[in-house]
Amino acid sequence: MRETLSRARAYEESEDVGRNPTDNPTIGDVIAARLGRRDILKGALGVAAIAATVSPLALAAASKANAENANRFRFDEVEAGVDQNHHVAAGYDADVLIRWGDPVMPGAPAFDPMKQTAAAQRQQFGYNCDFIGYFPMPGAANPSDHGLLTVNHEYTTEELMFPGLRRQDVKGILFAEMTADLVNVEMAAHGGAVIEVRRENGKWQVVGNSKYARRIDASTPMEITGPAAGHARLQTSADPSGRRVLGMLNNCAGGVTPWGTWLTCEENFHGYFHGKLSDTQPEARNYKRYGVPANWYAWGKFHDRFDVNKEPNEANRFGWIVEIDPFDPNAVPKKRTALGRAKHEGAAGIINSDGRYVVYSGDDERFDYVYRFVTTARVDRANPQANRDILDDGVLSVARYNADGTVDWLPLVQGQALLTPENGFSSQADVVIEMRRAADLLGATKMDRPEDVEANPATQNVYVLLTNNSRRKPDQVDAANPRADNRFGHIIEMIPPGGDHAAEKFRWEMLVRCGDPTVADVGATFSTDTSRNGWFGMPDNVAFDSQGRTWIGTDGNSKSRTGRADGLWGVETEGPRRGTSRHFYRVPVGAELCGPCFTPDDETLFVAVQHPAEGQSAGQPSSFEEPVTRWPDFKPDMPPRPSVVAITKRGGGKIAS
Ligand code: FEO
Ligand code: CA
Ligand code: CA
Ligand code: CA
């Protein structure tokens, strides 16, 4: 294995980045009570455990499913494997819609990988596309044929983007040869994009010169709202108000609200900060808990605000959930601090039965937590404008998974429990800025890297995707994180009582422990109906189609780890086929599958193919000059390009039906 590290992998392998220092229960004692540690350690739970923990809802649905004898995912599986191309199930087309460097803004210059500039990149599609939101165009004859796509641009991969760079670690700074010009290209390749898309004669196209077109990047002016807005800990020399910040960073997954806005989540923000933290720094305890500064990027060499020694509060202005109105290209994005500061994978919401809006979010770090936010106000369905600032006021809480199969939502409210001035929480601003430390004090359950957390509107059940945690020791396993050295991740199902997403207590079940079910030591629990192509590791994103079916995207499969590329799988959640998975689409070598998103009619599935050819993900050397794939162009003078792909059924019809 070579030494070079991709950004994602550097994060994965880095030591003690924002490590959870507490001894909060991992419920190690509880697992023994509930499932028996010896069985877990032997990986002997299998199908019996699924049967023992199957939810009443699933049992209720079982007879119905039996009657239909239902495989709900009707397609011929794609073969699991790894090569230079992407592959979709037979009878479907997977068409590249937009690639890194393609025009977004009217008049954007043509992409020239040998002469990149920040000015050009600011008008072009950014790098490493992740979350995709689809917003039907108001008044469209067919809302599934015309709309806006909002796409996150999570991070940049220098050795694949720029000629002549070789990844090297010089005193903790990767890419010592990065110049100010290249850094500015990188900053312009971050953020997000809004594009107008239309389907004509069955094929999707980006609408040129759209009045909605927008690029958001690491320099876009944004407003800070909610309890931390204006707080002294958010004030900087460039912004004494503590209310105005430039840009958003490492936006991974996200959500779409029923009032028509895009929620886009800052994940590994710590990687952009530079310098050396001293224990006398006022934010030292806070920054240590988040791994700031991580020195992944050279930005701090050229922009003082990313140097924690020069601008000690700037890092408090990142790690938020950002709300953007995609239909107003001049709308100022808002960082909604009421939802807390973390390495937010995503933010998926649902209108509760009483009308309040509930947002779930995972904090993607080993041994970190699952969060929930419940608005104070009810969603006004008749007047979307009335909901514009609804996310500024509500109750934030964190999950504790108990061995008896219940979940307690512990309120992160200043003045309650241990969240007092004596512990450094003098206001709700302190609680949201240091959400992790607040959750530590409450005894939340340390999870195996929580990625998407999302409710299925058809069943109200909430799915928690836990991607992996190679550092969990045998004495740290618990009911909700039952495997030591959890290399392949698992998926938990939470059941709100009577569909009440604001309840203090939920129930939870294990949906599936991932990995190869034919290898006993792995302890995977896919159903026996799952084919050799159907299982996966490292679940990351979840999407539900309008029929309530559950689709899982992955990040971290590879030839050496699972003998397969990342991709998209359809997973049964109800009835006797619960835990059966089928492989629909796979991405090229080195890539991960992100952003699965259906049009309302289920006829189109948009996906983001992120970091194709990334060396560490591929498990082999890769560079601009010699990438392991040149997907999607396969031209000798064109580097691999992260892209959005539109998948449709040949001849029309709903996906997988
Ligand atoms: Fe950006 Fe948690 O994956
Ligand atoms: Ca990603
Ligand atoms: Ca992700
Ligand atoms: Ca991931």
XYZ file of C-alpha atoms and ligand atoms in Angstrom:
663
model
C 0.000 0.000 0.000
C 1.462 3.344 -0.963
C 1.711 6.171 1.485
C -0.293 8.818 -0.291
C -3.618 9.521 1.307
C -6.764 10.836 -0.232
C -8.544 13.564 1.692
C -11.293 11.221 2.796
C -8.816 8.566 3.703
C -6.512 11.002 5.442
C -9.473 11.793 7.628
C -10.219 8.146 8.161
C -6.677 7.360 9.227
C -5.793 10.502 11.128
C -5.261 10.077 14.818
C -7.590 11.590 17.362
C -9.305 14.000 15.017
C -12.099 15.349 17.167
C -12.031 12.160 19.167
C -14.808 11.689 21.684
C -12.894 11.777 24.982
C -15.716 10.796 27.313
C -16.443 7.483 28.895
C -20.129 7.763 28.073
C -21.666 4.304 28.064
C -21.187 2.422 24.862
C -23.853 0.194 26.404
C -21.354 -2.599 26.577
C -23.143 -3.904 29.623
C -26.447 -3.625 27.967
C -25.654 -5.746 24.995
C -25.027 -8.667 27.287
C -28.458 -8.136 28.757
C -30.161 -7.830 25.421
C -28.366 -10.022 22.953
C -25.466 -11.686 24.673
C -21.919 -10.541 24.116
C -20.509 -13.939 23.392
C -22.901 -14.406 20.512
C -22.018 -11.013 19.178
C -18.335 -11.598 19.390
C -18.757 -14.854 17.575
C -20.872 -13.116 14.951
C -23.541 -15.736 15.547
C -26.582 -13.498 15.660
C -27.534 -13.661 12.020
C -31.065 -14.138 10.878
C -32.237 -15.264 14.299
C -31.394 -11.864 15.736
C -33.280 -10.109 12.996
C -36.278 -12.322 13.636
C -36.026 -11.631 17.354
C -35.904 -7.891 16.866
C -38.317 -7.471 13.981
C -40.653 -4.568 14.604
C -44.401 -4.969 15.166
C -44.904 -2.718 12.175
C -42.850 -5.068 10.084
C -44.794 -8.028 11.431
C -48.034 -6.260 10.630
C -46.803 -5.609 7.141
C -45.593 -9.169 6.802
C -48.922 -10.731 5.970
C -49.502 -8.118 3.304
C -46.061 -8.656 1.872
C -46.599 -12.405 2.008
C -49.787 -12.038 0.042
C -47.883 -10.169 -2.605
C -44.896 -12.513 -2.227
C -43.145 -9.308 -2.889
C -39.755 -8.586 -4.203
C -40.375 -4.846 -4.331
C -37.250 -4.158 -6.391
C -37.972 -5.540 -9.819
C -34.810 -5.383 -11.927
C -31.986 -7.700 -12.904
C -29.128 -7.081 -10.512
C -25.935 -5.526 -11.726
C -22.851 -7.672 -11.187
C -20.823 -6.606 -8.152
C -17.240 -5.755 -9.060
C -14.808 -2.951 -9.794
C -13.715 -1.484 -13.125
C -13.166 1.864 -14.808
C -16.805 2.441 -15.713
C -20.166 2.741 -14.010
C -22.830 0.069 -14.525
C -26.597 0.056 -14.138
C -29.121 -2.780 -14.173
C -30.024 -4.086 -17.645
C -32.713 -2.093 -19.412
C -31.735 1.226 -17.827
C -29.724 4.170 -19.092
C -27.262 5.970 -16.821
C -26.541 9.285 -18.591
C -24.011 11.826 -17.382
C -25.898 15.092 -16.823
C -23.199 17.465 -15.616
C -19.495 17.092 -14.823
C -16.917 19.041 -12.865
C -16.024 22.070 -15.007
C -19.206 22.110 -17.100
C -20.891 25.512 -17.352
C -23.373 26.507 -14.654
C -23.529 30.280 -14.961
C -24.457 31.987 -18.229
C -21.270 32.748 -20.157
C -19.102 30.312 -18.210
C -15.885 29.522 -20.080
C -15.231 26.058 -21.470
C -13.434 23.735 -19.063
C -9.670 23.651 -19.587
C -8.032 21.379 -17.028
C -4.573 22.690 -17.945
C -5.516 26.354 -17.382
C -7.819 26.430 -14.412
C -8.644 29.730 -12.771
C -10.804 30.640 -9.804
C -12.794 33.025 -12.021
C -13.701 30.186 -14.377
C -14.361 27.671 -11.614
C -16.753 30.080 -9.920
C -18.985 29.817 -13.011
C -18.557 26.091 -13.545
C -19.792 22.958 -11.817
C -17.666 22.335 -8.723
C -15.752 19.296 -7.550
C -16.881 16.168 -5.649
C -20.643 16.418 -5.994
C -22.533 14.878 -3.062
C -26.154 15.635 -2.015
C -28.729 16.175 -4.764
C -32.103 17.837 -4.144
C -34.830 17.973 -6.804
C -37.293 20.867 -6.743
C -40.143 20.609 -9.292
C -40.560 23.793 -11.316
C -43.723 25.566 -10.151
C -46.292 25.483 -12.925
C -44.483 22.776 -14.898
C -46.826 20.659 -17.002
C -45.126 17.604 -15.531
C -43.362 18.299 -12.209
C -41.119 15.285 -12.826
C -39.832 16.576 -16.169
C -38.667 20.064 -15.206
C -37.104 21.396 -12.038
C -34.049 22.596 -10.195
C -31.279 20.383 -8.914
C -29.281 21.558 -5.923
C -25.945 19.810 -5.610
C -23.331 19.948 -2.847
C -19.629 20.174 -3.707
C -18.049 18.538 -0.713
C -14.282 18.729 -1.106
C -11.373 18.819 -3.549
C -8.806 16.186 -4.493
C -5.726 18.106 -5.601
C -3.702 15.296 -7.128
C -6.554 14.483 -9.512
C -7.537 18.098 -10.213
C -4.218 19.747 -10.944
C -1.307 18.677 -13.148
C 2.057 18.079 -11.529
C 0.985 17.754 -7.920
C 2.148 14.925 -5.791
C 0.586 14.348 -2.433
C 3.115 14.732 0.358
C 2.931 15.532 3.970
C 5.390 18.276 4.925
C 5.158 19.132 8.628
C 1.486 18.291 8.624
C 0.655 20.342 5.541
C -0.324 18.249 2.566
C 0.597 19.627 -0.837
C 3.322 22.012 0.260
C 3.582 23.197 -3.353
C 0.033 24.537 -3.445
C -0.025 28.154 -4.646
C -2.464 30.938 -3.849
C -3.973 30.564 -7.335
C -4.557 26.841 -6.896
C -6.018 27.368 -3.426
C -8.428 29.902 -4.896
C -9.506 27.376 -7.545
C -10.118 24.884 -4.760
C -12.186 27.356 -2.791
C -14.268 28.074 -5.891
C -14.774 24.322 -6.464
C -16.357 23.897 -2.991
C -19.888 24.771 -1.901
C -22.791 23.946 -4.144
C -24.632 24.529 -7.394
C -28.191 25.200 -8.493
C -28.985 24.081 -12.022
C -32.237 24.052 -13.981
C -32.893 20.680 -15.612
C -35.493 19.487 -18.090
C -36.398 16.128 -19.599
C -37.218 16.171 -23.276
C -37.814 13.078 -25.392
C -36.862 11.001 -22.391
C -33.431 12.605 -21.855
C -32.401 15.104 -19.205
C -30.481 18.248 -20.028
C -29.172 21.217 -18.123
C -31.077 24.340 -19.225
C -28.516 26.868 -20.463
C -28.614 30.506 -19.381
C -31.139 29.747 -16.650
C -32.170 32.629 -14.417
C -31.935 30.207 -11.477
C -28.336 29.144 -12.131
C -26.102 29.665 -9.137
C -22.727 28.697 -7.785
C -22.076 28.941 -4.081
C -18.491 28.537 -2.909
C -16.122 29.041 0.001
C -16.360 32.831 -0.396
C -20.122 33.353 -0.804
C -21.514 35.790 1.804
C -23.806 34.023 4.260
C -25.835 35.043 7.275
C -25.594 33.409 10.688
C -28.992 33.030 12.379
C -30.373 31.451 15.537
C -29.030 31.345 19.100
C -25.328 31.729 18.214
C -25.805 34.654 15.794
C -23.802 37.656 16.916
C -22.225 35.838 19.873
C -18.716 36.956 20.847
C -17.382 33.472 20.020
C -18.420 34.013 16.388
C -16.903 37.477 15.992
C -13.788 37.959 13.860
C -11.685 40.865 12.673
C -13.470 40.786 9.310
C -16.883 40.413 10.939
C -17.215 42.130 14.345
C -20.979 41.489 14.129
C -20.591 37.712 14.339
C -23.440 37.423 11.841
C -21.812 37.411 8.429
C -19.527 34.644 7.227
C -17.934 33.859 3.889
C -18.684 30.451 2.429
C -19.611 26.958 3.443
C -17.208 24.030 3.681
C -17.296 20.295 3.091
C -21.012 20.141 2.367
C -21.814 16.476 2.324
C -25.466 15.387 2.441
C -28.528 17.522 3.118
C -32.267 17.766 2.743
C -35.199 19.434 1.007
C -37.839 21.182 3.123
C -41.567 21.165 2.342
C -41.418 24.963 2.080
C -39.028 24.707 -0.835
C -35.561 25.253 0.580
C -32.340 23.289 0.414
C -30.575 22.219 3.605
C -26.876 21.661 2.991
C -24.600 20.427 5.741
C -21.055 21.331 6.645
C -19.244 18.121 7.536
C -15.433 17.926 7.950
C -14.895 21.662 8.426
C -11.939 21.074 10.729
C -9.771 19.987 7.766
C -9.613 23.537 6.366
C -8.058 25.101 9.455
C -4.380 25.577 9.754
C -1.903 26.289 12.513
C -1.220 24.864 15.923
C -3.624 24.959 18.809
C -2.195 25.974 22.173
C -3.851 25.081 25.440
C -4.114 28.775 26.274
C -6.257 29.432 23.229
C -9.739 30.303 24.590
C -11.343 27.826 22.189
C -8.806 25.049 22.859
C -11.224 22.625 24.560
C -13.893 23.275 21.935
C -11.519 22.942 18.985
C -9.889 19.816 20.323
C -13.262 18.094 20.472
C -13.794 18.873 16.757
C -10.222 18.193 15.620
C -9.501 21.838 14.697
C -7.022 22.554 13.136
C -6.408 19.460 11.001
C -4.135 21.073 8.377
C -5.569 19.094 5.466
C -5.492 22.060 3.116
C -3.036 24.874 2.466
C -5.721 27.559 2.565
C -4.450 29.050 5.835
C -1.136 29.893 4.180
C -2.887 32.389 1.903
C -6.060 33.320 3.805
C -5.558 34.381 7.404
C -9.067 33.436 8.441
C -8.202 29.755 8.068
C -5.226 30.102 10.424
C -6.456 29.491 13.986
C -3.546 31.467 15.386
C -4.462 34.547 13.355
C -8.269 34.325 13.476
C -9.121 32.246 16.539
C -12.928 32.331 16.156
C -13.322 31.595 12.442
C -13.678 27.836 12.976
C -16.738 28.458 15.154
C -18.453 29.806 12.052
C -18.363 26.422 10.282
C -19.990 23.078 11.050
C -23.551 24.299 10.613
C -26.631 23.358 8.642
C -27.151 25.936 5.901
C -30.569 26.798 4.432
C -30.783 28.158 0.883
C -33.731 29.185 -1.293
C -32.855 27.695 -4.693
C -35.509 29.699 -6.524
C -33.924 33.042 -5.560
C -30.341 33.227 -6.850
C -29.790 36.346 -4.743
C -31.008 34.792 -1.500
C -28.352 34.965 1.205
C -27.671 31.437 2.527
C -28.402 31.138 6.242
C -26.418 29.108 8.727
C -29.088 27.884 11.145
C -27.234 27.608 14.446
C -30.239 26.303 16.406
C -29.526 22.891 14.825
C -26.090 22.722 16.406
C -22.485 22.562 15.281
C -21.061 19.201 14.283
C -19.604 17.343 11.326
C -23.094 17.110 9.941
C -23.473 14.399 7.334
C -26.952 15.591 6.417
C -30.226 17.056 7.634
C -33.394 15.240 6.682
C -36.733 16.474 7.897
C -40.338 15.407 8.168
C -43.521 17.213 9.193
C -44.631 15.694 12.485
C -48.231 14.634 13.079
C -48.763 17.826 15.118
C -47.392 20.022 12.330
C -43.965 20.775 13.806
C -40.923 20.138 11.617
C -38.413 17.555 12.769
C -34.853 17.392 11.407
C -32.550 14.420 11.996
C -28.786 14.668 11.587
C -25.779 12.404 12.119
C -22.372 13.658 13.251
C -19.965 11.653 11.112
C -17.093 10.767 13.389
C -16.208 7.550 15.137
C -18.006 7.454 18.508
C -20.137 10.521 17.813
C -23.843 11.064 18.007
C -27.278 11.173 16.375
C -29.185 14.459 16.778
C -32.764 15.677 16.383
C -34.243 19.167 16.158
C -37.968 19.886 16.663
C -39.243 23.322 15.684
C -41.324 25.356 18.096
C -43.674 26.542 15.365
C -45.850 24.410 13.140
C -45.242 24.306 9.400
C -47.630 26.594 7.532
C -48.499 24.498 4.503
C -50.610 27.208 2.886
C -47.962 29.912 3.013
C -44.380 28.693 2.446
C -42.960 32.146 3.190
C -44.243 31.855 6.754
C -41.767 29.023 7.357
C -38.712 30.982 6.278
C -37.189 31.251 9.745
C -38.891 28.294 11.428
C -35.505 26.560 11.887
C -34.251 29.320 14.181
C -36.309 28.233 17.166
C -36.853 24.760 18.584
C -35.497 22.003 20.780
C -32.301 20.177 19.956
C -31.682 16.731 21.425
C -29.281 13.803 21.183
C -29.976 10.070 21.109
C -29.242 7.494 23.772
C -29.871 3.936 22.563
C -30.867 1.661 25.411
C -30.414 -2.091 25.595
C -34.134 -2.627 26.064
C -34.737 -1.434 22.524
C -35.739 2.117 23.407
C -34.177 5.429 22.397
C -34.177 8.417 24.754
C -33.946 11.880 23.222
C -31.923 13.968 25.671
C -32.600 17.703 25.375
C -29.615 19.933 24.661
C -31.079 22.932 26.443
C -28.968 25.410 28.378
C -29.694 25.394 32.095
C -31.009 21.829 32.057
C -29.114 18.808 33.378
C -25.357 19.549 33.253
C -25.560 22.287 30.626
C -24.842 25.038 33.132
C -22.443 28.006 33.381
C -20.238 25.929 35.703
C -19.677 23.563 32.808
C -19.088 26.363 30.319
C -22.617 26.689 28.968
C -23.794 30.196 29.801
C -26.285 30.468 26.990
C -27.840 28.340 24.263
C -25.141 29.804 21.989
C -22.538 27.902 24.000
C -24.618 24.720 23.726
C -24.936 24.866 19.951
C -21.299 25.933 19.381
C -20.056 23.037 21.524
C -22.868 20.615 20.766
C -20.555 17.603 20.982
C -19.323 18.446 24.467
C -22.888 19.143 25.601
C -23.936 15.726 24.286
C -20.943 14.131 26.045
C -22.182 15.476 29.382
C -25.676 14.058 28.834
C -24.439 10.516 28.214
C -25.458 10.109 24.587
C -24.578 6.840 22.811
C -21.317 6.801 20.895
C -22.108 5.532 17.430
C -20.137 3.985 14.561
C -19.905 7.147 12.392
C -23.507 8.294 11.841
C -24.113 9.270 8.211
C -27.645 9.849 6.840
C -30.499 9.774 9.372
C -33.782 9.969 7.578
C -37.486 9.156 8.063
C -39.360 7.101 5.493
C -42.560 9.127 4.958
C -44.447 5.955 4.018
C -43.832 4.172 7.346
C -42.569 7.014 9.606
C -39.634 4.764 10.561
C -36.274 6.534 10.760
C -33.122 4.952 9.333
C -29.686 5.603 10.811
C -26.774 4.691 8.552
C -23.609 3.888 10.500
C -20.815 3.626 8.022
C -18.056 1.852 10.010
C -15.776 2.166 13.007
C -12.546 0.246 12.865
C -11.550 1.597 16.276
C -14.345 0.090 18.347
C -12.738 -2.351 20.748
C -14.369 -5.578 21.942
C -15.101 -4.032 25.344
C -16.798 -1.078 23.652
C -19.520 -2.931 21.786
C -23.100 -2.165 22.727
C -26.577 -3.033 21.577
C -26.705 -0.296 18.957
C -23.076 -0.765 17.866
C -22.642 -4.495 18.322
C -19.437 -5.213 16.419
C -15.876 -4.540 17.447
C -13.638 -3.417 14.568
C -16.817 -2.588 12.651
C -15.385 -2.408 9.146
C -18.630 -2.663 7.212
C -21.155 -0.626 9.189
C -24.825 -1.250 9.942
C -28.261 0.295 9.674
C -30.538 0.995 12.625
C -34.269 1.586 12.353
C -35.934 3.920 14.860
C -39.683 3.692 15.397
C -41.376 6.854 16.740
C -44.411 5.951 18.881
C -47.570 6.411 16.840
C -45.454 8.255 14.290
C -44.709 11.050 16.786
C -41.250 12.277 15.790
C -41.224 14.740 18.703
C -41.690 12.017 21.358
C -39.131 11.726 24.155
C -38.801 8.000 23.641
C -38.620 5.914 20.457
C -38.006 2.237 19.911
C -35.132 0.972 17.789
C -34.299 -2.213 15.864
C -31.327 -3.416 13.869
C -32.209 -3.478 10.165
C -29.004 -5.039 8.932
C -25.374 -5.480 9.852
C -23.448 -5.004 6.609
C -20.621 -6.923 4.953
C -20.276 -10.301 3.276
C -22.889 -12.612 4.818
C -21.028 -15.703 3.638
C -18.011 -14.958 5.852
C -18.920 -16.043 9.364
C -16.488 -13.746 11.168
C -18.043 -10.693 9.553
C -21.377 -11.222 11.283
C -23.427 -9.660 8.507
C -27.201 -10.159 8.655
C -28.506 -9.648 5.129
C -31.373 -12.063 4.482
C -30.605 -15.384 2.849
C -32.493 -14.188 -0.244
C -29.673 -11.696 -0.861
C -27.469 -12.704 -3.803
C -23.680 -12.461 -3.966
C -24.197 -9.118 -5.732
C -26.766 -7.882 -3.262
C -24.768 -7.307 -0.102
C -22.694 -4.199 0.588
C -20.529 -2.540 3.192
C -20.254 1.036 4.466
C -23.789 2.445 4.129
C -23.750 6.242 3.783
C -26.808 7.779 2.069
C -30.440 6.652 2.120
C -33.285 7.689 -0.155
C -36.943 6.688 -0.293
C -38.914 6.651 -3.523
C -42.581 7.626 -3.673
C -43.555 3.989 -3.132
C -41.765 4.012 0.208
C -38.954 1.737 -0.923
C -35.547 2.192 0.707
C -32.387 2.734 -1.342
C -28.904 2.708 0.168
C -25.778 4.353 -1.260
C -22.317 3.373 -0.054
C -18.895 4.944 0.533
C -15.855 2.783 1.123
C -16.292 -0.461 -0.810
C -13.317 -1.420 -2.966
C -11.649 -4.374 -4.569
C -9.567 -5.125 -1.487
C -12.224 -4.425 1.134
C -15.357 -6.026 -0.321
C -14.440 -7.040 -3.867
C -16.894 -4.497 -5.219
C -17.252 -0.850 -6.072
C -19.555 1.496 -4.210
C -23.047 1.830 -5.558
C -26.760 1.801 -4.909
C -28.789 -1.071 -3.479
C -32.526 -1.495 -2.870
C -33.180 -2.909 0.598
C -36.438 -4.472 1.809
C -37.495 -3.202 5.236
C -40.846 -4.931 5.746
C -42.179 -8.470 5.851
C -40.370 -11.739 5.327
C -37.962 -10.178 2.848
C -36.746 -7.617 5.404
C -32.969 -7.350 5.111
C -32.908 -8.501 1.476
C -30.770 -6.266 -0.704
C -30.436 -5.964 -4.465
C -27.699 -4.225 -6.452
C -28.952 -1.623 -8.945
C -26.013 0.604 -9.876
C -22.279 0.748 -9.298
C -19.729 3.538 -9.684
C -16.257 3.506 -11.263
C -13.074 2.600 -9.406
C -12.162 5.043 -6.644
C -15.604 6.702 -6.537
C -18.359 6.746 -3.941
C -22.084 6.901 -4.639
C -23.816 9.983 -3.224
C -27.024 11.940 -3.349
C -29.598 9.390 -4.575
C -32.707 11.404 -5.456
C -35.929 10.402 -7.243
C -38.257 12.609 -9.224
C -41.802 12.561 -7.759
C -42.951 10.035 -10.398
C -40.041 7.638 -9.655
C -39.125 7.650 -13.347
C -35.742 9.294 -12.819
C -33.082 8.575 -10.252
C -30.335 11.182 -9.985
C -27.079 10.118 -8.356
C -23.747 11.840 -7.728
C -20.559 9.986 -8.604
C -18.003 11.486 -6.246
C -14.195 11.261 -6.445
C -13.857 8.804 -9.357
C -10.248 7.532 -9.523
C -9.389 8.603 -5.975
C -6.266 6.628 -5.168
C -6.843 5.635 -1.599
C -10.470 4.673 -2.267
C -9.270 2.620 -5.212
C -6.426 1.084 -3.196
C -3.827 1.943 -5.829
C -1.829 4.993 -6.943
C -3.728 7.581 -8.964
C -2.937 11.078 -10.169
C -3.912 13.753 -12.704
C -1.378 12.344 -15.139
C -2.097 8.685 -14.459
C -5.564 8.295 -12.995
C -6.944 4.804 -12.418
C -9.913 5.805 -14.559
C -10.696 8.726 -16.846
C -14.445 8.346 -16.299
C -16.671 9.734 -17.675
C -14.908 11.164 -20.747
C -12.203 8.530 -21.266
C -10.146 11.053 -23.241
C -6.358 11.103 -22.809
C -6.293 14.857 -22.123
C -9.217 14.911 -19.719
C -8.907 13.993 -16.025
C -11.625 11.992 -14.259
C -14.573 14.195 -13.365
C -17.056 13.920 -10.501
C -20.491 14.029 -12.168
C -24.232 13.856 -11.674
C -25.864 10.936 -13.496
C -29.543 10.601 -14.486
C -30.837 7.016 -14.494
C -33.994 6.213 -16.427
C -35.733 3.092 -17.672
C -35.282 2.494 -21.362
C -38.683 3.050 -22.958
C -39.982 4.846 -19.862
C -41.577 3.773 -16.598
C -40.865 3.783 -12.895
C -37.457 2.700 -11.627
C -37.361 -0.905 -10.394
C -41.025 -1.575 -11.138
Fe -19.015 13.120 3.626
Fe -20.067 11.437 6.088
O -19.584 11.473 4.328
Ca -18.749 12.220 0.420
Ca -21.634 10.997 3.086
Ca -18.974 8.899 3.888
